[in-house]
Amino acid sequence: MWCWFFLFSFFSLVRFVEALILSHKQLMENGNAKQTSPTRLNTFTVVSALLGSATSILLGYDIGVMSGAALLIRENLNISAVEEEVLVGTLNVFSLIGSLASGKTSDFIGRRYTIVLSSLTFLVGAILMGVGPSFAFILCGRMVAGIGVGYALMIAPLYTAELSPAMTRGFLTSLPEVFITLGILLGYIVNYFLSSLPQHISWRLMLGLAALPAIAIALGVIAMPESPRWLVMKGRIPHAKRVLLRISTTPEEAELRLHQITKAADPSPENWRGQGVWKDLLLRPSRPIRRMLVTAVGINFFMQASGNDAVIYYCPEVFKAAGIHRKKQLFGVNVIMGIAKSSFVLLSALYLDKFGRRPLLLLGTTGMAVSLSALGLGSIILQHSTSKPLWAVVLSIVAVCADVSFFSIGLGPITWVYSSEIFPSRLRAQGSSLAISVNRLVSGVVSMTFLSISDKITFGGMFLVLAGIMVLATAFFYVFMPETKGKTLEEMETLFEDDKNNTERNRAKETEMDVA
């Protein structure tokens, strides 16, 4: 039944995304008179992007379902708050292994089979968690699942970016965050309906059900093409051309994209065995590569330093401290938060190629700073009040919903888009892998220390610290992050050159246009 439900939901989502793309195309045509690259998409491209992005639902489901399962495990197995933090954070820490290994793995076996590896690894972890008789057994399951999540977080946006045309890449590459958000909402809904079962059954079902989407995704890879850019880098030009003919709307578009990819690629075997990649990326990077690395690592750092995952994981604990004690009410607030988060991530995905990355990101981080400040204020008032005033509870709920909504407008989708699109082809997998490894490391540290630090400085103090971090993030993005809207993947290195070179190049282009 669950497999049929997943398939029905997936194909419904395909139709929904096609409708969004139609309206998105109209917006792009109205807002951009000058188009230099193809913007049309066919159904096969949409389905492939959705299947590739669907691996991210594994992390989303875990984040959502663990927020409720952790409470039940703590009561059922009598574990401490520190053990709860370890249980929650272990998946994020071990996802660092998958993130670090994913770059070289995907360069060696290809993008498609890395998706299969991710799903099967998570499947094993989900089964171990679902049948776990003890804290140590569940912990082992979360370690294995974490490695699968690490692979998924790198490969989903990378595969989608390499498959997509430039003018709709932002929309399609934001789909991993859409699936993470839908996974979180699905986890909340599962929590709500299973919370009435006996404790020793409910949390096992919550965690074990994650195996179903993992199986469906692994099987769905059969219908997906390999990344044409990876095929070109491996010297398999005829195969890459066949894929481009399937994902392009005309043969002319396929030829144009193949020309752009082969022109920018360096198909020398030593580069794709990994030799020279780390040297160019870390030891002796050019100025554009250095700027790309700083920007990619920075956006991934601030995504998790925002505390968004911790807020979602421990939201029931926060509202329990605010005076809401019934599990149905706690999980009901989570569902409301998940609906708000899902709505805004879809809105952001739709307008990402219309307004660009920078404006939405700056709007998101500014809104998060304000929301976290309001949440901190509400939490402080609730902590120091014995009567728990209703207006402070309402303020806290609204502030949490606003925080996750602004995250879904900016940092949520744009982090994956930006990390997967800015590096040149031969450095893209390893560069994305490095940036996302920072993401997972910070996520693990935050999720494993959130409750302990909050015990020392209170929840209110913790949220005010996170608000300050978002102020710093806004300043960082304003200074370091160039706009990538409408640029092909092969144009990124030029974009990240210093301002003087960019100005001279723009003047030369303007002169050429005037002469023409």
Short mmCIF file of C-alpha atoms in Angstrom, two decimals:
data_model
loop_
_atom_site.label_atom_id
_atom_site.label_comp_id
_atom_site.label_asym_id
_atom_site.label_seq_id
_atom_site.Cartn_x
_atom_site.Cartn_y
_atom_site.Cartn_z
CA MET A 1 0.00 0.00 0.00
CA TRP A 2 2.78 2.42 0.92
CA CYS A 3 4.64 1.70 -2.35
CA TRP A 4 1.50 2.45 -4.37
CA PHE A 5 0.99 5.62 -2.34
CA PHE A 6 4.59 6.70 -3.03
CA LEU A 7 4.25 6.06 -6.79
CA PHE A 8 0.93 7.89 -6.97
CA SER A 9 2.38 10.83 -5.06
CA PHE A 10 5.47 10.88 -7.28
CA PHE A 11 3.57 11.03 -10.57
CA SER A 12 1.18 13.61 -9.10
CA LEU A 13 4.25 15.64 -8.24
CA VAL A 14 5.52 15.28 -11.83
CA ARG A 15 2.29 16.82 -13.13
CA PHE A 16 2.44 19.54 -10.50
CA VAL A 17 6.03 20.40 -11.40
CA GLU A 18 5.18 20.48 -15.10
CA ALA A 19 2.42 23.00 -14.33
CA LEU A 20 4.86 25.06 -12.28
CA ILE A 21 7.41 24.98 -15.11
CA LEU A 22 4.78 26.20 -17.58
CA SER A 23 3.98 29.23 -15.43
CA HIS A 24 7.69 29.61 -14.66
CA LYS A 25 8.50 29.74 -18.38
CA GLN A 26 5.90 32.43 -18.90
CA LEU A 27 7.42 34.46 -16.06
CA MET A 28 10.88 34.06 -17.55
CA GLU A 29 9.72 35.04 -21.02
CA ASN A 30 7.95 38.12 -19.66
CA GLY A 31 10.84 39.13 -17.42
CA ASN A 32 13.80 38.42 -19.71
CA ALA A 33 13.82 39.75 -23.22
CA LYS A 34 17.32 38.43 -23.89
CA GLN A 35 17.80 34.68 -23.78
CA THR A 36 21.16 33.15 -24.66
CA SER A 37 20.51 29.54 -23.75
CA PRO A 38 17.64 27.06 -24.03
CA THR A 39 14.84 27.32 -21.51
CA ARG A 40 12.45 24.60 -22.61
CA LEU A 41 12.13 21.33 -20.79
CA ASN A 42 10.61 18.02 -21.74
CA THR A 43 8.83 15.55 -19.49
CA PHE A 44 11.78 13.15 -19.44
CA THR A 45 14.04 15.88 -18.01
CA VAL A 46 11.46 16.68 -15.33
CA VAL A 47 11.02 13.02 -14.34
CA SER A 48 14.79 12.46 -14.23
CA ALA A 49 15.33 15.58 -12.10
CA LEU A 50 12.55 14.50 -9.74
CA LEU A 51 13.92 10.97 -9.38
CA GLY A 52 17.44 12.28 -8.78
CA SER A 53 16.20 14.81 -6.24
CA ALA A 54 13.94 12.29 -4.49
CA THR A 55 16.94 10.85 -2.62
CA SER A 56 16.79 13.96 -0.42
CA ILE A 57 13.43 12.85 0.97
CA LEU A 58 15.38 10.32 3.06
CA LEU A 59 17.01 13.07 5.13
CA GLY A 60 13.79 15.08 5.32
CA TYR A 61 11.80 12.12 6.60
CA ASP A 62 14.43 11.38 9.25
CA ILE A 63 14.48 15.01 10.45
CA GLY A 64 10.68 15.11 10.68
CA VAL A 65 10.06 11.69 12.16
CA MET A 66 12.98 11.85 14.60
CA SER A 67 11.54 14.98 16.24
CA GLY A 68 8.73 12.77 17.56
CA ALA A 69 10.48 9.41 17.73
CA ALA A 70 13.24 10.84 19.96
CA LEU A 71 10.66 11.75 22.61
CA LEU A 72 9.17 8.25 22.53
CA ILE A 73 12.57 6.51 22.54
CA ARG A 74 13.68 8.63 25.50
CA GLU A 75 10.62 7.54 27.50
CA ASN A 76 10.56 3.92 26.30
CA LEU A 77 14.28 3.14 26.72
CA ASN A 78 14.87 5.54 29.63
CA ILE A 79 17.79 7.34 27.98
CA SER A 80 19.19 10.69 29.15
CA ALA A 81 19.04 14.05 27.35
CA VAL A 82 22.70 13.67 26.34
CA GLU A 83 22.01 10.22 24.86
CA GLU A 84 19.06 11.73 22.99
CA GLU A 85 21.40 14.38 21.52
CA VAL A 86 23.88 11.68 20.51
CA LEU A 87 21.11 9.61 18.91
CA VAL A 88 19.82 12.59 16.90
CA GLY A 89 23.23 13.98 15.95
CA THR A 90 24.93 10.70 15.03
CA LEU A 91 23.19 10.55 11.65
CA ASN A 92 24.48 14.03 10.77
CA VAL A 93 28.02 13.28 11.96
CA PHE A 94 28.24 10.04 9.98
CA SER A 95 26.74 11.71 6.91
CA LEU A 96 30.11 13.49 6.82
CA ILE A 97 31.66 10.17 5.72
CA GLY A 98 29.21 9.84 2.84
CA SER A 99 29.70 13.48 1.83
CA LEU A 100 33.50 13.16 1.75
CA ALA A 101 33.39 9.88 -0.18
CA SER A 102 30.64 10.92 -2.59
CA GLY A 103 32.78 13.14 -4.81
CA LYS A 104 35.31 10.51 -5.81
CA THR A 105 32.66 7.77 -5.80
CA SER A 106 30.40 9.65 -8.23
CA ASP A 107 33.37 10.45 -10.48
CA PHE A 108 34.32 6.76 -10.51
CA ILE A 109 31.00 4.88 -10.82
CA GLY A 110 28.81 7.68 -12.19
CA ARG A 111 25.99 9.79 -10.80
CA ARG A 112 23.21 7.20 -11.26
CA TYR A 113 24.91 4.39 -9.38
CA THR A 114 25.88 6.76 -6.58
CA ILE A 115 22.14 7.40 -6.12
CA VAL A 116 21.57 3.62 -5.92
CA LEU A 117 24.40 3.30 -3.38
CA SER A 118 22.88 6.11 -1.30
CA SER A 119 19.41 4.53 -1.25
CA LEU A 120 20.63 1.01 -0.41
CA THR A 121 22.86 2.27 2.40
CA PHE A 122 19.98 4.22 3.92
CA LEU A 123 17.71 1.17 3.49
CA VAL A 124 20.04 -0.94 5.65
CA GLY A 125 20.16 1.81 8.28
CA ALA A 126 16.36 2.18 8.35
CA ILE A 127 15.89 -1.56 8.88
CA LEU A 128 18.42 -1.56 11.74
CA MET A 129 16.67 1.40 13.40
CA GLY A 130 13.24 -0.16 12.99
CA VAL A 131 14.13 -3.47 14.64
CA GLY A 132 16.60 -2.05 17.18
CA PRO A 133 16.10 -3.57 20.66
CA SER A 134 18.49 -1.19 22.43
CA PHE A 135 20.05 2.26 22.35
CA ALA A 136 23.34 0.90 20.94
CA PHE A 137 21.54 -1.00 18.15
CA ILE A 138 19.55 2.07 17.09
CA LEU A 139 22.76 4.11 17.20
CA CYS A 140 24.42 1.69 14.76
CA GLY A 141 21.43 1.99 12.43
CA ARG A 142 21.69 5.78 12.48
CA MET A 143 25.41 5.57 11.69
CA VAL A 144 24.72 3.48 8.57
CA ALA A 145 21.76 5.65 7.52
CA GLY A 146 23.91 8.75 7.99
CA ILE A 147 26.45 7.54 5.42
CA GLY A 148 23.60 7.08 2.92
CA VAL A 149 22.30 10.58 3.67
CA GLY A 150 25.78 12.01 3.05
CA TYR A 151 25.84 10.47 -0.42
CA ALA A 152 22.30 11.69 -1.14
CA LEU A 153 22.91 15.31 -0.15
CA MET A 154 25.81 15.67 -2.58
CA ILE A 155 24.55 13.65 -5.52
CA ALA A 156 20.94 14.91 -5.73
CA PRO A 157 21.64 18.59 -6.56
CA LEU A 158 24.78 17.71 -8.55
CA TYR A 159 22.95 15.27 -10.83
CA THR A 160 20.04 17.66 -11.34
CA ALA A 161 22.34 20.61 -12.09
CA GLU A 162 24.24 18.61 -14.71
CA LEU A 163 21.01 17.54 -16.38
CA SER A 164 19.25 20.94 -16.48
CA PRO A 165 19.39 23.84 -18.97
CA ALA A 166 20.81 27.09 -17.60
CA MET A 167 17.63 29.17 -17.45
CA THR A 168 15.67 26.62 -15.40
CA ARG A 169 18.56 25.11 -13.46
CA GLY A 170 17.75 27.10 -10.32
CA PHE A 171 14.20 25.75 -10.29
CA LEU A 172 15.14 22.12 -10.91
CA THR A 173 18.21 22.12 -8.66
CA SER A 174 16.10 23.45 -5.78
CA LEU A 175 13.99 20.27 -5.97
CA PRO A 176 16.23 18.42 -3.44
CA GLU A 177 15.21 20.99 -0.81
CA VAL A 178 11.57 20.57 -1.88
CA PHE A 179 11.91 16.82 -1.24
CA ILE A 180 13.67 17.41 2.09
CA THR A 181 10.78 19.65 3.14
CA LEU A 182 8.15 17.19 1.92
CA GLY A 183 10.01 14.45 3.79
CA ILE A 184 9.91 16.53 6.98
CA LEU A 185 6.17 17.07 6.55
CA LEU A 186 5.66 13.35 5.88
CA GLY A 187 7.61 12.56 9.06
CA TYR A 188 5.43 14.95 11.06
CA ILE A 189 2.25 13.36 9.70
CA VAL A 190 3.52 9.84 10.47
CA ASN A 191 4.37 11.00 14.01
CA TYR A 192 0.88 12.43 14.47
CA PHE A 193 -0.94 9.27 13.41
CA LEU A 194 1.38 6.70 15.03
CA SER A 195 1.81 8.50 18.35
CA SER A 196 -1.35 6.87 19.73
CA LEU A 197 0.13 3.35 19.37
CA PRO A 198 2.05 1.71 22.23
CA GLN A 199 5.45 3.37 22.62
CA HIS A 200 7.56 0.29 21.86
CA ILE A 201 5.71 -0.14 18.53
CA SER A 202 5.17 3.47 17.43
CA TRP A 203 8.78 4.68 17.29
CA ARG A 204 9.92 1.48 15.55
CA LEU A 205 7.29 1.94 12.84
CA MET A 206 8.19 5.63 12.53
CA LEU A 207 11.85 4.84 11.85
CA GLY A 208 11.35 1.61 9.87
CA LEU A 209 8.94 3.13 7.34
CA ALA A 210 11.90 5.09 5.91
CA ALA A 211 12.90 1.88 4.09
CA LEU A 212 9.97 2.20 1.65
CA PRO A 213 11.03 5.39 -0.20
CA ALA A 214 14.64 4.09 -0.25
CA ILE A 215 13.48 0.98 -2.15
CA ALA A 216 11.33 3.01 -4.56
CA ILE A 217 14.19 5.43 -5.35
CA ALA A 218 16.70 2.62 -5.96
CA LEU A 219 14.27 1.00 -8.43
CA GLY A 220 13.47 4.35 -10.07
CA VAL A 221 17.09 4.83 -11.12
CA ILE A 222 16.46 2.30 -13.92
CA ALA A 223 14.50 4.99 -15.79
CA MET A 224 17.12 7.72 -15.32
CA PRO A 225 19.85 8.71 -17.80
CA GLU A 226 23.47 9.18 -16.77
CA SER A 227 24.74 12.76 -16.47
CA PRO A 228 25.90 13.92 -19.93
CA ARG A 229 28.70 15.97 -18.36
CA TRP A 230 30.05 12.91 -16.55
CA LEU A 231 29.89 10.93 -19.80
CA VAL A 232 31.85 13.63 -21.64
CA MET A 233 34.48 13.68 -18.89
CA LYS A 234 34.82 9.91 -19.33
CA GLY A 235 35.27 10.38 -23.09
CA ARG A 236 31.94 8.72 -23.92
CA ILE A 237 30.82 11.42 -26.35
CA PRO A 238 28.33 9.33 -28.42
CA HIS A 239 26.56 8.18 -25.23
CA ALA A 240 26.45 11.77 -23.96
CA LYS A 241 24.92 12.88 -27.25
CA ARG A 242 22.19 10.23 -27.00
CA VAL A 243 21.33 11.41 -23.48
CA LEU A 244 21.25 15.06 -24.57
CA LEU A 245 18.89 14.18 -27.42
CA ARG A 246 16.51 12.64 -24.84
CA ILE A 247 16.65 15.56 -22.38
CA SER A 248 16.56 18.34 -25.00
CA THR A 249 13.53 19.49 -26.96
CA THR A 250 15.29 19.73 -30.34
CA PRO A 251 18.39 18.18 -31.94
CA GLU A 252 19.80 21.70 -32.34
CA GLU A 253 19.52 22.31 -28.59
CA ALA A 254 21.27 18.99 -27.93
CA GLU A 255 24.12 19.91 -30.28
CA LEU A 256 24.50 23.33 -28.64
CA ARG A 257 24.65 21.85 -25.15
CA LEU A 258 27.11 19.14 -26.26
CA HIS A 259 29.35 21.82 -27.79
CA GLN A 260 29.28 23.88 -24.57
CA ILE A 261 30.06 20.85 -22.41
CA THR A 262 32.91 19.49 -24.55
CA LYS A 263 34.43 22.95 -24.91
CA ALA A 264 34.61 23.40 -21.12
CA ALA A 265 35.55 19.81 -20.26
CA ASP A 266 38.98 18.37 -19.66
CA PRO A 267 38.54 14.67 -20.44
CA SER A 268 42.14 13.68 -19.63
CA PRO A 269 42.10 10.35 -17.76
CA GLU A 270 44.38 11.50 -14.95
CA ASN A 271 41.93 14.23 -13.95
CA TRP A 272 39.07 11.77 -13.69
CA ARG A 273 41.09 9.31 -11.66
CA GLY A 274 41.31 12.13 -9.10
CA GLN A 275 44.91 13.17 -9.87
CA GLY A 276 45.25 16.95 -9.97
CA VAL A 277 41.72 17.65 -8.76
CA TRP A 278 42.56 18.23 -5.10
CA LYS A 279 45.69 20.16 -6.08
CA ASP A 280 43.64 22.58 -8.21
CA LEU A 281 40.92 22.77 -5.58
CA LEU A 282 42.93 23.13 -2.34
CA LEU A 283 46.70 23.32 -2.80
CA ARG A 284 47.10 25.75 -5.69
CA PRO A 285 43.67 27.06 -6.64
CA SER A 286 43.28 29.91 -9.11
CA ARG A 287 41.58 33.09 -7.88
CA PRO A 288 38.14 32.10 -9.29
CA ILE A 289 38.37 28.60 -7.76
CA ARG A 290 39.38 30.08 -4.39
CA ARG A 291 36.36 32.41 -4.45
CA MET A 292 34.07 29.53 -5.44
CA LEU A 293 35.37 27.43 -2.56
CA VAL A 294 34.98 30.22 0.01
CA THR A 295 31.43 30.94 -1.16
CA ALA A 296 30.35 27.27 -1.30
CA VAL A 297 31.83 26.45 2.12
CA GLY A 298 30.38 29.67 3.57
CA ILE A 299 26.81 29.08 2.41
CA ASN A 300 26.92 25.46 3.65
CA PHE A 301 28.34 26.56 7.01
CA PHE A 302 25.66 29.19 7.57
CA MET A 303 22.88 26.85 6.42
CA GLN A 304 23.49 24.60 9.41
CA ALA A 305 24.79 27.28 11.80
CA SER A 306 21.31 28.81 11.43
CA GLY A 307 20.14 25.97 13.71
CA ASN A 308 17.21 25.14 11.44
CA ASP A 309 17.68 21.37 11.68
CA ALA A 310 18.04 21.59 15.46
CA VAL A 311 14.89 23.73 15.71
CA ILE A 312 13.00 21.05 13.77
CA TYR A 313 14.54 18.11 15.67
CA TYR A 314 13.89 19.63 19.10
CA CYS A 315 10.75 21.67 18.42
CA PRO A 316 8.64 19.36 20.65
CA GLU A 317 11.16 19.91 23.48
CA VAL A 318 10.91 23.70 23.00
CA PHE A 319 7.11 23.71 23.11
CA LYS A 320 7.07 21.22 25.96
CA ALA A 321 9.09 23.78 27.93
CA ALA A 322 6.56 26.41 26.81
CA GLY A 323 3.74 24.52 28.52
CA ILE A 324 2.37 22.24 25.75
CA HIS A 325 2.53 18.70 27.14
CA ARG A 326 0.07 16.52 25.19
CA LYS A 327 1.83 14.58 22.42
CA LYS A 328 -0.99 15.11 19.91
CA GLN A 329 -0.73 18.88 20.44
CA LEU A 330 3.07 18.83 20.17
CA PHE A 331 2.98 16.82 16.93
CA GLY A 332 0.08 18.97 15.65
CA VAL A 333 2.23 22.11 15.97
CA ASN A 334 4.92 20.26 14.01
CA VAL A 335 2.46 19.52 11.19
CA ILE A 336 1.50 23.22 11.00
CA MET A 337 5.20 24.12 10.84
CA GLY A 338 5.79 21.52 8.12
CA ILE A 339 2.93 22.87 5.98
CA ALA A 340 4.33 26.41 6.25
CA LYS A 341 7.82 25.19 5.36
CA SER A 342 6.57 23.18 2.36
CA SER A 343 4.52 26.08 0.99
CA PHE A 344 7.40 28.54 1.05
CA VAL A 345 9.99 26.18 -0.44
CA LEU A 346 7.71 25.62 -3.44
CA LEU A 347 7.25 29.38 -3.77
CA SER A 348 11.01 29.92 -3.64
CA ALA A 349 11.65 27.21 -6.24
CA LEU A 350 9.16 28.80 -8.62
CA TYR A 351 10.72 32.28 -8.42
CA LEU A 352 14.39 31.31 -8.06
CA ASP A 353 15.16 31.82 -11.75
CA LYS A 354 12.97 34.92 -11.94
CA PHE A 355 14.47 36.97 -9.10
CA GLY A 356 17.85 35.24 -8.76
CA ARG A 357 19.77 33.64 -5.90
CA ARG A 358 21.07 36.73 -4.07
CA PRO A 359 17.77 38.59 -3.44
CA LEU A 360 15.96 35.51 -2.10
CA LEU A 361 18.93 34.48 0.03
CA LEU A 362 19.31 37.94 1.59
CA LEU A 363 15.55 38.11 2.19
CA GLY A 364 15.63 34.67 3.83
CA THR A 365 18.54 35.34 6.21
CA THR A 366 17.18 38.76 7.21
CA GLY A 367 13.76 37.23 7.93
CA MET A 368 15.37 34.43 9.94
CA ALA A 369 17.29 36.95 12.08
CA VAL A 370 14.03 38.74 12.93
CA SER A 371 12.08 35.48 13.51
CA LEU A 372 14.75 33.96 15.76
CA SER A 373 14.89 37.19 17.78
CA ALA A 374 11.11 37.02 18.28
CA LEU A 375 11.36 33.32 19.20
CA GLY A 376 14.10 34.10 21.72
CA LEU A 377 12.00 36.86 23.27
CA GLY A 378 8.93 34.59 23.52
CA SER A 379 10.97 31.75 25.03
CA ILE A 380 12.54 34.03 27.66
CA ILE A 381 9.12 35.37 28.69
CA LEU A 382 7.68 31.84 28.93
CA GLN A 383 10.60 30.60 30.98
CA HIS A 384 10.36 33.41 33.54
CA SER A 385 6.55 33.30 33.80
CA THR A 386 4.65 30.79 35.90
CA SER A 387 1.32 31.51 34.16
CA LYS A 388 2.64 30.86 30.59
CA PRO A 389 0.79 33.78 28.88
CA LEU A 390 -1.08 32.73 25.76
CA TRP A 391 0.29 35.60 23.66
CA ALA A 392 3.86 34.43 24.32
CA VAL A 393 2.98 30.86 23.29
CA VAL A 394 1.35 32.19 20.09
CA LEU A 395 4.37 34.44 19.44
CA SER A 396 6.71 31.44 19.77
CA ILE A 397 4.63 29.27 17.42
CA VAL A 398 4.37 32.06 14.81
CA ALA A 399 8.10 32.81 15.13
CA VAL A 400 9.04 29.13 14.61
CA CYS A 401 6.82 28.94 11.52
CA ALA A 402 8.30 32.21 10.22
CA ASP A 403 11.85 30.98 10.85
CA VAL A 404 11.43 27.73 8.89
CA SER A 405 9.51 29.61 6.15
CA PHE A 406 12.29 32.17 5.65
CA PHE A 407 14.80 29.29 5.68
CA SER A 408 12.78 27.67 2.89
CA ILE A 409 12.82 30.90 0.89
CA GLY A 410 16.59 31.37 1.08
CA LEU A 411 19.16 29.09 2.68
CA GLY A 412 17.18 25.86 2.21
CA PRO A 413 16.96 25.61 -1.59
CA ILE A 414 19.73 28.02 -2.59
CA THR A 415 22.49 26.21 -0.69
CA TRP A 416 22.02 23.08 -2.82
CA VAL A 417 21.62 25.07 -6.03
CA TYR A 418 24.71 27.19 -5.45
CA SER A 419 26.99 24.38 -4.23
CA SER A 420 26.24 22.23 -7.26
CA GLU A 421 26.44 24.87 -9.99
CA ILE A 422 29.47 27.11 -9.35
CA PHE A 423 32.43 24.71 -9.73
CA PRO A 424 33.89 23.85 -13.17
CA SER A 425 33.05 20.39 -14.52
CA ARG A 426 36.14 18.45 -13.45
CA LEU A 427 36.09 19.96 -9.93
CA ARG A 428 32.32 19.94 -9.45
CA ALA A 429 31.89 16.60 -7.69
CA GLN A 430 34.87 17.06 -5.36
CA GLY A 431 34.09 20.75 -4.69
CA SER A 432 30.46 20.00 -3.88
CA SER A 433 31.56 17.06 -1.73
CA LEU A 434 33.89 19.28 0.30
CA ALA A 435 31.29 22.03 0.80
CA ILE A 436 28.56 19.57 1.83
CA SER A 437 30.98 17.86 4.21
CA VAL A 438 31.25 21.18 6.05
CA ASN A 439 27.44 21.28 6.01
CA ARG A 440 27.18 17.86 7.66
CA LEU A 441 29.93 18.56 10.20
CA VAL A 442 28.26 21.75 11.41
CA SER A 443 24.85 20.03 11.39
CA GLY A 444 26.21 17.26 13.61
CA VAL A 445 27.84 19.68 16.04
CA VAL A 446 24.69 21.81 16.32
CA SER A 447 22.27 18.89 16.74
CA MET A 448 24.52 17.17 19.32
CA THR A 449 25.00 20.30 21.45
CA PHE A 450 21.68 22.17 21.07
CA LEU A 451 20.01 20.81 24.22
CA SER A 452 23.18 20.99 26.33
CA ILE A 453 23.88 24.63 25.40
CA SER A 454 20.21 25.50 25.84
CA ASP A 455 20.35 24.05 29.35
CA LYS A 456 23.18 26.47 30.13
CA ILE A 457 21.88 29.65 28.44
CA THR A 458 18.14 28.73 28.08
CA PHE A 459 16.24 28.20 24.82
CA GLY A 460 15.69 31.96 24.58
CA GLY A 461 19.41 32.67 24.80
CA MET A 462 20.15 30.00 22.20
CA PHE A 463 17.69 31.50 19.71
CA LEU A 464 19.20 34.98 20.19
CA VAL A 465 22.66 33.54 19.44
CA LEU A 466 21.27 31.98 16.24
CA ALA A 467 19.73 35.35 15.31
CA GLY A 468 23.18 36.95 15.61
CA ILE A 469 24.66 34.25 13.36
CA MET A 470 22.04 35.08 10.72
CA VAL A 471 23.07 38.75 10.82
CA LEU A 472 26.65 37.64 10.07
CA ALA A 473 25.37 35.36 7.29
CA THR A 474 23.52 38.25 5.63
CA ALA A 475 26.72 40.33 5.60
CA PHE A 476 28.76 37.40 4.21
CA PHE A 477 26.35 36.74 1.35
CA TYR A 478 26.11 40.42 0.48
CA VAL A 479 29.90 40.68 0.12
CA PHE A 480 30.98 37.32 -1.32
CA MET A 481 28.12 35.89 -3.35
CA PRO A 482 27.76 36.84 -7.05
CA GLU A 483 24.49 36.24 -8.89
CA THR A 484 24.46 33.07 -11.04
CA LYS A 485 20.96 33.38 -12.51
CA GLY A 486 20.87 32.50 -16.20
CA LYS A 487 24.54 31.47 -16.43
CA THR A 488 25.52 28.12 -17.92
CA LEU A 489 27.67 25.82 -15.81
CA GLU A 490 30.50 26.49 -18.24
CA GLU A 491 30.34 30.28 -17.59
CA MET A 492 30.81 30.09 -13.81
CA GLU A 493 34.60 30.42 -13.73
CA THR A 494 34.38 33.70 -15.62
CA LEU A 495 31.75 34.95 -13.19
CA PHE A 496 34.03 34.36 -10.19
CA GLU A 497 37.00 36.24 -11.62
CA ASP A 498 37.87 39.53 -9.93
CA ASP A 499 35.67 42.55 -10.56
CA LYS A 500 38.24 44.31 -12.74
CA ASN A 501 38.43 41.41 -15.22
CA ASN A 502 34.64 41.08 -15.22
CA THR A 503 34.22 44.80 -15.92
CA GLU A 504 36.68 44.68 -18.83
CA ARG A 505 35.00 41.58 -20.24
CA ASN A 506 31.54 43.15 -19.97
CA ARG A 507 32.78 46.27 -21.77
CA ALA A 508 34.23 44.11 -24.53
CA LYS A 509 30.90 42.30 -24.89
CA GLU A 510 29.02 45.60 -25.04
CA THR A 511 31.42 46.84 -27.74
CA GLU A 512 30.89 43.66 -29.75
CA MET A 513 27.11 44.06 -29.46
CA ASP A 514 27.33 47.71 -30.55
CA VAL A 515 29.42 46.74 -33.58
CA ALA A 516 26.97 43.95 -34.43
#
